[in-house]
Coordinates of C-alpha atoms (C1' of nucleotides) in Angstrom, one line a residue:
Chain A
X1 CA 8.2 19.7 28.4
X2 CA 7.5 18.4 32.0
X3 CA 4.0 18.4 33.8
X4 CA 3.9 20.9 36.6
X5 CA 1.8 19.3 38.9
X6 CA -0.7 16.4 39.7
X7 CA -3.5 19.0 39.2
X8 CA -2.8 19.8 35.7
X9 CA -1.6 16.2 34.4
X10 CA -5.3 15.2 35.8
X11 CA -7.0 18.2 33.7
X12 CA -4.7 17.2 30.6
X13 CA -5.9 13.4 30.7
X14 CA -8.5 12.8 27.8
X15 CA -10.4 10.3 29.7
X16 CA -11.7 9.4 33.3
X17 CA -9.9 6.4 33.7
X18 CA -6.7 8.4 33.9
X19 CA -7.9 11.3 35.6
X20 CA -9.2 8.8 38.7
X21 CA -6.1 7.9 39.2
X22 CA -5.2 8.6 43.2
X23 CA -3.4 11.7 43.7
X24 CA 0.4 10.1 44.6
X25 CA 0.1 8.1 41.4
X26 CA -1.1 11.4 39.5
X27 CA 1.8 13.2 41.0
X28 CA 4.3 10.9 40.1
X29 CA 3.3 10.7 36.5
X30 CA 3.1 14.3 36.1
X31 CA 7.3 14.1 37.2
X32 CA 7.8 11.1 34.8
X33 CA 5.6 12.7 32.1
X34 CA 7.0 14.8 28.6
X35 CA 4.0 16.5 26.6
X36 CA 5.2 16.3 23.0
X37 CA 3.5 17.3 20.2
X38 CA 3.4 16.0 16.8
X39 CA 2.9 17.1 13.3
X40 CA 1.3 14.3 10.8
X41 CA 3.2 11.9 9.8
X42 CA 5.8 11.8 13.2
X43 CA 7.5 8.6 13.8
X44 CA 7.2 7.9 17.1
X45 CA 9.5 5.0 18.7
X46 CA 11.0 3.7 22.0
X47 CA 8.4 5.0 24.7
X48 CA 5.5 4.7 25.8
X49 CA 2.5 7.2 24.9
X50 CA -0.8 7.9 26.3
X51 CA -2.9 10.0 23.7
X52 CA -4.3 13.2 24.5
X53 CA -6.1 13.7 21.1
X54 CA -5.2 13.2 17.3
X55 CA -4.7 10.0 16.0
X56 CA -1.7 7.1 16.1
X57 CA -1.5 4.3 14.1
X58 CA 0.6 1.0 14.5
X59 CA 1.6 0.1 10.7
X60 CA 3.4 -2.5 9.6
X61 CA 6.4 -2.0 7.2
X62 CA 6.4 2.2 7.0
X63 CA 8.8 2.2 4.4
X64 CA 6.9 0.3 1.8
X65 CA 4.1 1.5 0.0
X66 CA 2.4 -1.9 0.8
X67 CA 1.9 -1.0 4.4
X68 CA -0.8 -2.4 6.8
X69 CA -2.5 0.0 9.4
X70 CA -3.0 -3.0 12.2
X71 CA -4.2 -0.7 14.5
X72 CA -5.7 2.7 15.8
X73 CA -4.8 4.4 18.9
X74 CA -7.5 7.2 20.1
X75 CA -7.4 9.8 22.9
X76 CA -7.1 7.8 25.5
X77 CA -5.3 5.1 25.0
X78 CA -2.1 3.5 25.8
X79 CA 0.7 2.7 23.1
X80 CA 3.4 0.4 24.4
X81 CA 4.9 -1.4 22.2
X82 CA 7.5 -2.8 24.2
X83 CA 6.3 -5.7 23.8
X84 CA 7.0 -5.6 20.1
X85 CA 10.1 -7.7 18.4
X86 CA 12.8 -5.1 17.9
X87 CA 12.9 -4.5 13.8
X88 CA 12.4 -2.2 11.3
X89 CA 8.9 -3.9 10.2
X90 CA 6.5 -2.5 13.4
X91 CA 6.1 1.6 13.4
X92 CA 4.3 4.2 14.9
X93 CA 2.8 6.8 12.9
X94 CA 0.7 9.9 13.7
X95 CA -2.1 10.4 11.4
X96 CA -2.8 13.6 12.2
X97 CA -1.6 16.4 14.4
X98 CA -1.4 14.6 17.8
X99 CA -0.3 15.6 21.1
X100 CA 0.5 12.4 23.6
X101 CA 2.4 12.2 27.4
X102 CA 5.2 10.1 26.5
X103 CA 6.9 7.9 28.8
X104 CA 10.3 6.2 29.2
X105 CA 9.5 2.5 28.8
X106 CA 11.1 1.9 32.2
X107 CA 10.2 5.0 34.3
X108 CA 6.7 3.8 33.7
X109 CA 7.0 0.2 34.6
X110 CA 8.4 1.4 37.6
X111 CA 5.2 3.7 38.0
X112 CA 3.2 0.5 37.8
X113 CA 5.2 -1.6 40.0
X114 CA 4.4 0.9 42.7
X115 CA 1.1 2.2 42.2
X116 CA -1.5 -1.0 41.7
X117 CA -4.0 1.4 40.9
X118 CA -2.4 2.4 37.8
X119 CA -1.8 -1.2 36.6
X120 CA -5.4 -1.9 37.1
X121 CA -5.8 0.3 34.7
X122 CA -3.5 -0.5 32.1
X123 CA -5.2 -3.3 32.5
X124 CA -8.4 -2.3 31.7
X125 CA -7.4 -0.5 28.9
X126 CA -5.4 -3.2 27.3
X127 CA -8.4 -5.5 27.7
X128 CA -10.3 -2.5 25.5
X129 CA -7.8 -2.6 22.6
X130 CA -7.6 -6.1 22.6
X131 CA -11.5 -6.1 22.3
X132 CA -11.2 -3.5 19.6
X133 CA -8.4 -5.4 17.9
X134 CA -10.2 -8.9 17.5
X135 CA -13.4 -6.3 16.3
X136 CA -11.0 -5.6 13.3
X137 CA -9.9 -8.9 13.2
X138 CA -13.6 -10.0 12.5
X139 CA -14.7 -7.5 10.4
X140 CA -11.7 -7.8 8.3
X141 CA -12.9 -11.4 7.2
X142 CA -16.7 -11.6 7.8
X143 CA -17.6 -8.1 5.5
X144 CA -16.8 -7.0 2.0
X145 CA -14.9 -4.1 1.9
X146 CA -18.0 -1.6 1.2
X147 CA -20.0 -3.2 4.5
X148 CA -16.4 -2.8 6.5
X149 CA -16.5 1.2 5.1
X150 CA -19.9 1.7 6.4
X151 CA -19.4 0.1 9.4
X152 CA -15.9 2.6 10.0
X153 CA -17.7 5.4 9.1
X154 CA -20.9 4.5 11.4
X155 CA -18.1 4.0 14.2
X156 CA -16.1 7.1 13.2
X157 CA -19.5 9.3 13.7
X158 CA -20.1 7.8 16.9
X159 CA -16.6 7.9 18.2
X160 CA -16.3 11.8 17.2
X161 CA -20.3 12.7 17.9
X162 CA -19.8 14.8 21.2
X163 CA -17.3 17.0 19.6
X164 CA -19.2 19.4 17.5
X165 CA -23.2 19.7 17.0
X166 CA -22.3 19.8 13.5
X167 CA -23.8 16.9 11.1
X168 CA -20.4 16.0 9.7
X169 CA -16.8 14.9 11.1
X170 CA -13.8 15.0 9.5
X171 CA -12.0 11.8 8.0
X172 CA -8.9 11.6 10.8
X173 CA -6.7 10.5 8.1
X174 CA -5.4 10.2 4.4
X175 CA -7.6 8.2 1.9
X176 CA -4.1 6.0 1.5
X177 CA -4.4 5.0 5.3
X178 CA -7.8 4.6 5.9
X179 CA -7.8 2.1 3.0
X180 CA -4.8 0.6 4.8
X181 CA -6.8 0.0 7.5
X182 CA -9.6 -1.4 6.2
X183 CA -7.7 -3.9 4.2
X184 CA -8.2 -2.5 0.7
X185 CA -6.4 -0.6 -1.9
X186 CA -7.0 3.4 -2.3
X187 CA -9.0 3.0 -5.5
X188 CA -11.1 0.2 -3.8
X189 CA -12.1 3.0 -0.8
X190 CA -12.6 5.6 -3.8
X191 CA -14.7 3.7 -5.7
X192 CA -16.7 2.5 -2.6
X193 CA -16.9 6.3 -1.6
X194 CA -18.1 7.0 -4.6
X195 CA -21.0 4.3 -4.8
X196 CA -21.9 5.4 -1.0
X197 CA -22.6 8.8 -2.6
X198 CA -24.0 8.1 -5.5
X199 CA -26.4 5.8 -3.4
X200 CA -27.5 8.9 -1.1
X201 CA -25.9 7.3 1.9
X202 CA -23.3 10.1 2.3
X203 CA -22.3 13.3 1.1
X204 CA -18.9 14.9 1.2
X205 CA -18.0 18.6 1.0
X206 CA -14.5 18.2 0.7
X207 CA -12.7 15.0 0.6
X208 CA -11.7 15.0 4.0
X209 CA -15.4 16.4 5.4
X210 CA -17.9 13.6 5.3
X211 CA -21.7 14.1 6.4
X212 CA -24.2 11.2 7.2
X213 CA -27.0 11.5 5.2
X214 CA -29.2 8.5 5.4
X215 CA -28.2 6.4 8.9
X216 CA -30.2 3.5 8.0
X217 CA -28.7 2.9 4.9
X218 CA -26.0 2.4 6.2
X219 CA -26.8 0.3 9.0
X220 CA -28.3 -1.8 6.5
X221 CA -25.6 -2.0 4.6
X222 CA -22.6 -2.6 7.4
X223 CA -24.5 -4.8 9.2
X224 CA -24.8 -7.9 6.8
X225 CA -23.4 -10.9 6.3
X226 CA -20.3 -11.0 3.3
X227 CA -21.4 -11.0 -0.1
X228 CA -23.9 -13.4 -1.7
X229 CA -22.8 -13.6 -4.5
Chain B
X1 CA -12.9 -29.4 41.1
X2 CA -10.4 -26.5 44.0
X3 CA -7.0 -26.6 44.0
X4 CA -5.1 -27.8 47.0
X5 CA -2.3 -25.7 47.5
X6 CA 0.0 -23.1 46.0
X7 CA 2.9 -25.9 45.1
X8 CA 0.1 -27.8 43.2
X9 CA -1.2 -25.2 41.3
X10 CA 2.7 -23.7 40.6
X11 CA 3.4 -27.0 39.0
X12 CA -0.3 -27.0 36.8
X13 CA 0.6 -23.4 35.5
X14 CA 2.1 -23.8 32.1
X15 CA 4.7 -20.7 31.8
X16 CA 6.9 -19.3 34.4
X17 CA 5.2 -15.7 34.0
X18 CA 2.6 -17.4 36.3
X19 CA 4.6 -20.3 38.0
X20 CA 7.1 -17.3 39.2
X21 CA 4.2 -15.3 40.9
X22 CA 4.4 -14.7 44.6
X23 CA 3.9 -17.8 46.9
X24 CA 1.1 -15.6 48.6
X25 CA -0.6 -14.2 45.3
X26 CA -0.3 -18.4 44.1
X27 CA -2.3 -19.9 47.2
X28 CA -4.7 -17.3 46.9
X29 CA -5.2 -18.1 43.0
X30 CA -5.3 -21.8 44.3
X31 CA -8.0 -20.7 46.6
X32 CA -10.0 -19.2 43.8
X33 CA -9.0 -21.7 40.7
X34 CA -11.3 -24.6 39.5
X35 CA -9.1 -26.9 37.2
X36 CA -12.0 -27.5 34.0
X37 CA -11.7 -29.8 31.5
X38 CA -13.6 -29.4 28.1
X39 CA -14.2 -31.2 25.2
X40 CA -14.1 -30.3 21.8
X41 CA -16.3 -27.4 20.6
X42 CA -17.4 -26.7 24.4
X43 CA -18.8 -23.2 24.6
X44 CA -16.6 -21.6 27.7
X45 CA -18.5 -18.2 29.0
X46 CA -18.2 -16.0 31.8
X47 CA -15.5 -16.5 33.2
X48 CA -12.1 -15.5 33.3
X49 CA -9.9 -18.6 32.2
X50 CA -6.1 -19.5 32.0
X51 CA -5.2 -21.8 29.7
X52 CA -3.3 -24.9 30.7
X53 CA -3.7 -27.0 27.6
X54 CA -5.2 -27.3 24.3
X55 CA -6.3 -24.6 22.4
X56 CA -9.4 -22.0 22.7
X57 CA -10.6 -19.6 20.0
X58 CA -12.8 -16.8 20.1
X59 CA -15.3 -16.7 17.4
X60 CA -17.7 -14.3 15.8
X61 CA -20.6 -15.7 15.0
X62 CA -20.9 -18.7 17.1
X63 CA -24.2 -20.3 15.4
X64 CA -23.3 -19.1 11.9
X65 CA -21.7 -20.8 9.2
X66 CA -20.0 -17.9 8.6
X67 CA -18.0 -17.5 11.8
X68 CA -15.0 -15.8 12.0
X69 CA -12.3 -17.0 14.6
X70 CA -10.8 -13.9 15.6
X71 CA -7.9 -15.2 18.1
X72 CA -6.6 -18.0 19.5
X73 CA -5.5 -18.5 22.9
X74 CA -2.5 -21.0 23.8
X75 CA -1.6 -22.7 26.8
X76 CA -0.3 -19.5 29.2
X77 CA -2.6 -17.3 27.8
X78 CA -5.0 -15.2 29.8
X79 CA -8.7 -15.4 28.6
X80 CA -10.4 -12.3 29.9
X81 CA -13.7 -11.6 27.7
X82 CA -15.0 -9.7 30.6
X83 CA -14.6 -6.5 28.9
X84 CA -16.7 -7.2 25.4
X85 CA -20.3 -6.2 24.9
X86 CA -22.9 -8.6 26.1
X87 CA -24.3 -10.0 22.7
X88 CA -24.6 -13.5 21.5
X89 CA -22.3 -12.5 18.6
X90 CA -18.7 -13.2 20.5
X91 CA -18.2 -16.5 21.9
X92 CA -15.3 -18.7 23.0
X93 CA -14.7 -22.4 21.8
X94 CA -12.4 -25.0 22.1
X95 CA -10.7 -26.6 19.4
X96 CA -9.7 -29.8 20.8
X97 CA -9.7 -31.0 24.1
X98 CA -8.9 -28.2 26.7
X99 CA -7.4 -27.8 30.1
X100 CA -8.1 -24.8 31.4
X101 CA -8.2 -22.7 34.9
X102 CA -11.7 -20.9 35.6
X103 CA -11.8 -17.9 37.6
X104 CA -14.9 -16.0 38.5
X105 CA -14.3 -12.4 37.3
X106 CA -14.9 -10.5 40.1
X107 CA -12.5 -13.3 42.1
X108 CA -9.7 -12.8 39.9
X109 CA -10.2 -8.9 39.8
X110 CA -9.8 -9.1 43.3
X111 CA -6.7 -11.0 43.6
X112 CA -5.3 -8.3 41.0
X113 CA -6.7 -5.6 42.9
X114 CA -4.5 -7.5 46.5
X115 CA -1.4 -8.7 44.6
X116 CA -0.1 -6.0 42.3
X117 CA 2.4 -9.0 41.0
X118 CA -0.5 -10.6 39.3
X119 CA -1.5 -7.3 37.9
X120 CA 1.9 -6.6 36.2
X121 CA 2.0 -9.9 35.2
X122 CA -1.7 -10.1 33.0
X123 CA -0.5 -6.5 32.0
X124 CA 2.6 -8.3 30.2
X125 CA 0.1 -10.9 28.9
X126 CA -2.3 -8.7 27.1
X127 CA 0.4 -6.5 25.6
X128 CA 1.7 -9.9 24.2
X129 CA -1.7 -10.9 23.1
X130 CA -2.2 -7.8 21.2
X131 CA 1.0 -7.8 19.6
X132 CA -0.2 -11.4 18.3
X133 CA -3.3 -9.7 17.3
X134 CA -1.9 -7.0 15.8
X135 CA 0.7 -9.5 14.0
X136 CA -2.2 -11.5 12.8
X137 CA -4.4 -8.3 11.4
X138 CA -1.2 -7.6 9.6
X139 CA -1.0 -11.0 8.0
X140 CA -4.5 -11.2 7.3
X141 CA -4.2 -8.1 4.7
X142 CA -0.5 -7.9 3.6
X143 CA -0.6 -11.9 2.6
X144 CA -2.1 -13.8 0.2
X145 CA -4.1 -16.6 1.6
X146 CA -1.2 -19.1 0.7
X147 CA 1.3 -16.6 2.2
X148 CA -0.8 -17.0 5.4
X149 CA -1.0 -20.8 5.1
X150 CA 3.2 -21.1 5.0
X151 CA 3.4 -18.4 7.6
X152 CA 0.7 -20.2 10.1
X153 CA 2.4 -23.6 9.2
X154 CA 6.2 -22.5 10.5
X155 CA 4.7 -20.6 13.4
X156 CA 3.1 -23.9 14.3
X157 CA 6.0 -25.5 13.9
X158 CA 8.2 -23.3 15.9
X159 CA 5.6 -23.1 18.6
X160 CA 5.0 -26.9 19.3
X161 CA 8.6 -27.2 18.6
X162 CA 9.1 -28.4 22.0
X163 CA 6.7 -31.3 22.4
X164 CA 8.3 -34.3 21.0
X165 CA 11.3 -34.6 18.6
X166 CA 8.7 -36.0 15.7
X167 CA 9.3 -34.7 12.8
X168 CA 5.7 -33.5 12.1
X169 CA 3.1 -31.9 14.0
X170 CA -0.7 -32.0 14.8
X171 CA -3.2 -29.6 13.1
X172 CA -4.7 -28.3 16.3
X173 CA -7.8 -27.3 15.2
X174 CA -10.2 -28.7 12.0
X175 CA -10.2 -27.5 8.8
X176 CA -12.9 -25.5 9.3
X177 CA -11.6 -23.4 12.3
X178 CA -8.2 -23.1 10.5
X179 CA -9.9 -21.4 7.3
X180 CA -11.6 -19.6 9.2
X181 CA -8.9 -18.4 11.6
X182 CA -6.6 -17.5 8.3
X183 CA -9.5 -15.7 6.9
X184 CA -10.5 -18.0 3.7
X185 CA -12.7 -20.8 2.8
X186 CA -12.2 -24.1 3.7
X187 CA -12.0 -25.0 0.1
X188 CA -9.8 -22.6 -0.6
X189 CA -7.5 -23.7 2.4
X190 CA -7.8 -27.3 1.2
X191 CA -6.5 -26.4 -2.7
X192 CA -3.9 -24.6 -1.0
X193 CA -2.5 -27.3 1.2
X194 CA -3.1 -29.5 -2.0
X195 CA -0.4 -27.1 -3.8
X196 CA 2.2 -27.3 -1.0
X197 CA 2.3 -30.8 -0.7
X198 CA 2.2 -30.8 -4.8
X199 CA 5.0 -28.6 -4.4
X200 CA 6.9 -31.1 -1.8
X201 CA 7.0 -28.0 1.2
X202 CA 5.3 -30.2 3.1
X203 CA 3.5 -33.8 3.6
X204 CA 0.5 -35.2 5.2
X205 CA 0.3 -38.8 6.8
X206 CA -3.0 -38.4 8.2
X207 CA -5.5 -35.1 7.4
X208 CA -4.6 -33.3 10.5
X209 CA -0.8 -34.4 10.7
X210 CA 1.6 -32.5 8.9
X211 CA 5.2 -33.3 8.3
X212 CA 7.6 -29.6 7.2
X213 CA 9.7 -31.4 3.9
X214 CA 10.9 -28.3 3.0
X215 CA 11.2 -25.5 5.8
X216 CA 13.1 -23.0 3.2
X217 CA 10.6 -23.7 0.5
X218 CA 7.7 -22.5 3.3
X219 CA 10.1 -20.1 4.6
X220 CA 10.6 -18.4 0.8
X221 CA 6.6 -18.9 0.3
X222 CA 5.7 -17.2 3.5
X223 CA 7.9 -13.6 2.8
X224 CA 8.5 -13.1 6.2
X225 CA 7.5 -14.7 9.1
X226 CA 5.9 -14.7 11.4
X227 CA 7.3 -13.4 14.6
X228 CA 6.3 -14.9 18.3
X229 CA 6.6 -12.0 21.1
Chain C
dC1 C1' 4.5 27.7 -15.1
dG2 C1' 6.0 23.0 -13.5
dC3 C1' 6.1 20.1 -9.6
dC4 C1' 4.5 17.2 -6.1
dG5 C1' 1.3 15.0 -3.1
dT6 C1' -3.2 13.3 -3.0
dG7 C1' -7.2 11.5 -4.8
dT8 C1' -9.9 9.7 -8.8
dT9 C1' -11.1 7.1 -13.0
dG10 C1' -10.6 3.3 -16.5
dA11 C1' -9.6 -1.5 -18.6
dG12 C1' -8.0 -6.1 -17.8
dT13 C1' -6.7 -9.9 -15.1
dA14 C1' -6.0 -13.1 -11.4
dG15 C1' -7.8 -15.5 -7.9
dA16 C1' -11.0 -16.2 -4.1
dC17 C1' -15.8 -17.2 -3.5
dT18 C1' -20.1 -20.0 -4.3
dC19 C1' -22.5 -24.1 -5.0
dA20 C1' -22.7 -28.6 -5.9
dA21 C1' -21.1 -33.1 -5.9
dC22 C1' -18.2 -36.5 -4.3
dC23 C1' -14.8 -39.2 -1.1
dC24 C1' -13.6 -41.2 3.2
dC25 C1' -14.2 -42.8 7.7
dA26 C1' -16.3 -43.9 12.2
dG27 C1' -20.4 -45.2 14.4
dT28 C1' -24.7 -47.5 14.4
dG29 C1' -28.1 -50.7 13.9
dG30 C1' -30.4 -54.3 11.6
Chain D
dC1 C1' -21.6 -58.6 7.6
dC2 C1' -23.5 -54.8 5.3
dA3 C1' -26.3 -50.8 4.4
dC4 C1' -27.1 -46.3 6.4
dT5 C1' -25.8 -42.0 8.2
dG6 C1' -23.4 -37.8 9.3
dG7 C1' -19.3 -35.1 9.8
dG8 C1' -15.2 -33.7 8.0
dG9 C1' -12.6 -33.0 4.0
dT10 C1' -11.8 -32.6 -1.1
dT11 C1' -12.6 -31.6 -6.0
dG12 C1' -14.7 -29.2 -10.1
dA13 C1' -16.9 -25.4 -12.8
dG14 C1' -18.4 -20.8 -13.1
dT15 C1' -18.9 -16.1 -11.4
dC16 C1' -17.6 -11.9 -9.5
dT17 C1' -14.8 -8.6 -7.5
dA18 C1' -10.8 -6.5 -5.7
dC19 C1' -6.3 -5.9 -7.4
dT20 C1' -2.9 -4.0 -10.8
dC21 C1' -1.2 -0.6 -13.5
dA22 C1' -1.8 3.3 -16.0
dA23 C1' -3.4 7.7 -16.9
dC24 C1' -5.7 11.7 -15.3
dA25 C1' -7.8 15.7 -12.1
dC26 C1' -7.0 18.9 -8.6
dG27 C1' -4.8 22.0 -5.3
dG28 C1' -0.8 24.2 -3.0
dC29 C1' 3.6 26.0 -3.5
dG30 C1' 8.0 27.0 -5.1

DNA sequence: CGCCGTGTTGAGTAGACTCAACCCCAGTGG
DNA sequence: CCACTGGGGTTGAGTCTACTCAACACGGCG
């Protein structure tokens, strides 16, 4: 469905960036915008998406069970891949119930092209993903895959803190993608859970509800250098 | 050292995304521009650079021997580290000898803020920069680390394709960096060019020139390849 | 009940990492 | 002319760990 109004595009944008956007540039949106909803597991293609809340992921060959999560897309954010080679291999997926504004690839270029304002920032928060992306990158290389789960789940608790007083959070996604994203297999991630656990680090209620229990530890354990052998 | 005029700098800026930029938008980048050369391993910081020639990486870990390079920027790319936390863990570096254009940030933010052209244009940059990151995150966990090495070879070979109608090209970077940038140790990356050559996919005259003997051999090692946005 | 999706556990293996030593070359200085 | 030095690169041996594949546990739902 379209957005009535400048007004209520503003109060449906996730993050202040957005909502400071100058009234004409709000209003125009709001005529260019569709507010789609999806359940988990959506396939999203050919526009471009600015995420309300829930959780998109760009994965690398969706059909194969050998897929790669290359990269997370949180309220807020910008997903254009227009960018992107036209084949099969690239993909969005949702990870979780997600609502986004979705754009045609065009009607927002054109948005840009008129409104600096807005292309600032784009800017901007291309510049952020690019920073978050080269983050993975590192981590990916420089940290054995139990220091790269405590780090996620240090990130995940700060990322998600303001939402609820309540000591836990929710994992945002399957065990199979989280492990995709951090570059190991599901029984590698279970295995590490399990250790994090058994160490006192963490506790989980369910397997999707995760609580904190001892924030040093794992500081002291995402923080350090790759194994010593 | 300034640049003179709009013409000059045109003809110094090394892909038409730039060199097609408003006459206006180019003498006020002139203006603005300082043409820097660096040597190898010179620490660039602060400043907002477009490359001209050579090649820059960023790095994690600049003093460690356990650094990670986490991207590499080419000649036309946009190097804006402006919006990454101030610690002394990200760094840029060259890998050889670099050309480059230095803007002051808040200079160059300004000449985005007056020429909305220049604005579209970086937007176009980043997206391409994180579809290359995103692209090399995928690699980095999908591949094997001699999957990487083929992959990395032909996209080397592709992208400096160009330059002269040799046969071979130039390693760009050392050893070191290159491990490092495909996410394994130098040993390791050494053994694996060792089995190539054993294999006859490729040949070395000298250790940082490289000659493609067999490009299906690389192309059938690499399982896909690597795609350039 | 059986089925399916999701997550967990259990051996066994392949292969990247670590550490140490060595080679090669360019510069340097006696 | 030659030994010395340091950086970059290579080789070798041994260890460790993440992957693989298989089986199993659990819950929801027809």
């Amino acid at each position: 469905m379209p957005i009535a109004s400048a007004a209520l595009l503003a109060r449906a944008m996730p993050s202040p960036e957005w909502r400071d956007l100058p009234e004409m540039c709000l209003s125009d949106l709001a005529r260019l915008a569709e507010l789609r909803s999806f359940t988990q597991d959506a396939e999203l293609n050919g526009s471009i998406f600015i995420v309300l809340d829930g959780l998109i992921g760009s994965v690398r060959g969706v059909l194969s069970d050998r897929r790669a999560v290359t990269a997370l897309f949180l309220r807020g954010d910008l997903v254009d891949l227009s960018a992107t080679p036209k084949d099969d291999r690239d993909g969005l997926l949702t990870f979780r119930p997600t609502r986004a504004l979705a754009f045609a690839t065009s009607d927002f270029n054109a948005a840009m092209q008129q409104h600096k304002e807005l292309a600032l920032t784009v800017c901007a928060n291309l510049k952020r993903q690019s920073f978050n992306l080269r983050e993975h990158a590192a981590e990916l290389f420089t940290k054995a895959p139990d220091q790269r789960l405590a780090a996620f789940l240090l990130w995940l608790a700060q990322i998600s803190a303001g939402d609820q007083a309540q000591p836990g959070f929710e994992l945002p996604m399957r065990r199979y993608d989280l492990a995709r994203y951090l570059g190991m297999q599901p029984e590698t991630l279970s295995r590490k859970i399990k250790t994090l656990t058994a160490e006192g680090a963490i506790s989980q209620s369910s397997p999707s509800h995760l609580v904190i229990e001892s924030r040093s530890a794992l500081e002291a354990m995402a923080s350090g250098l790759r194994r010593v052998a």
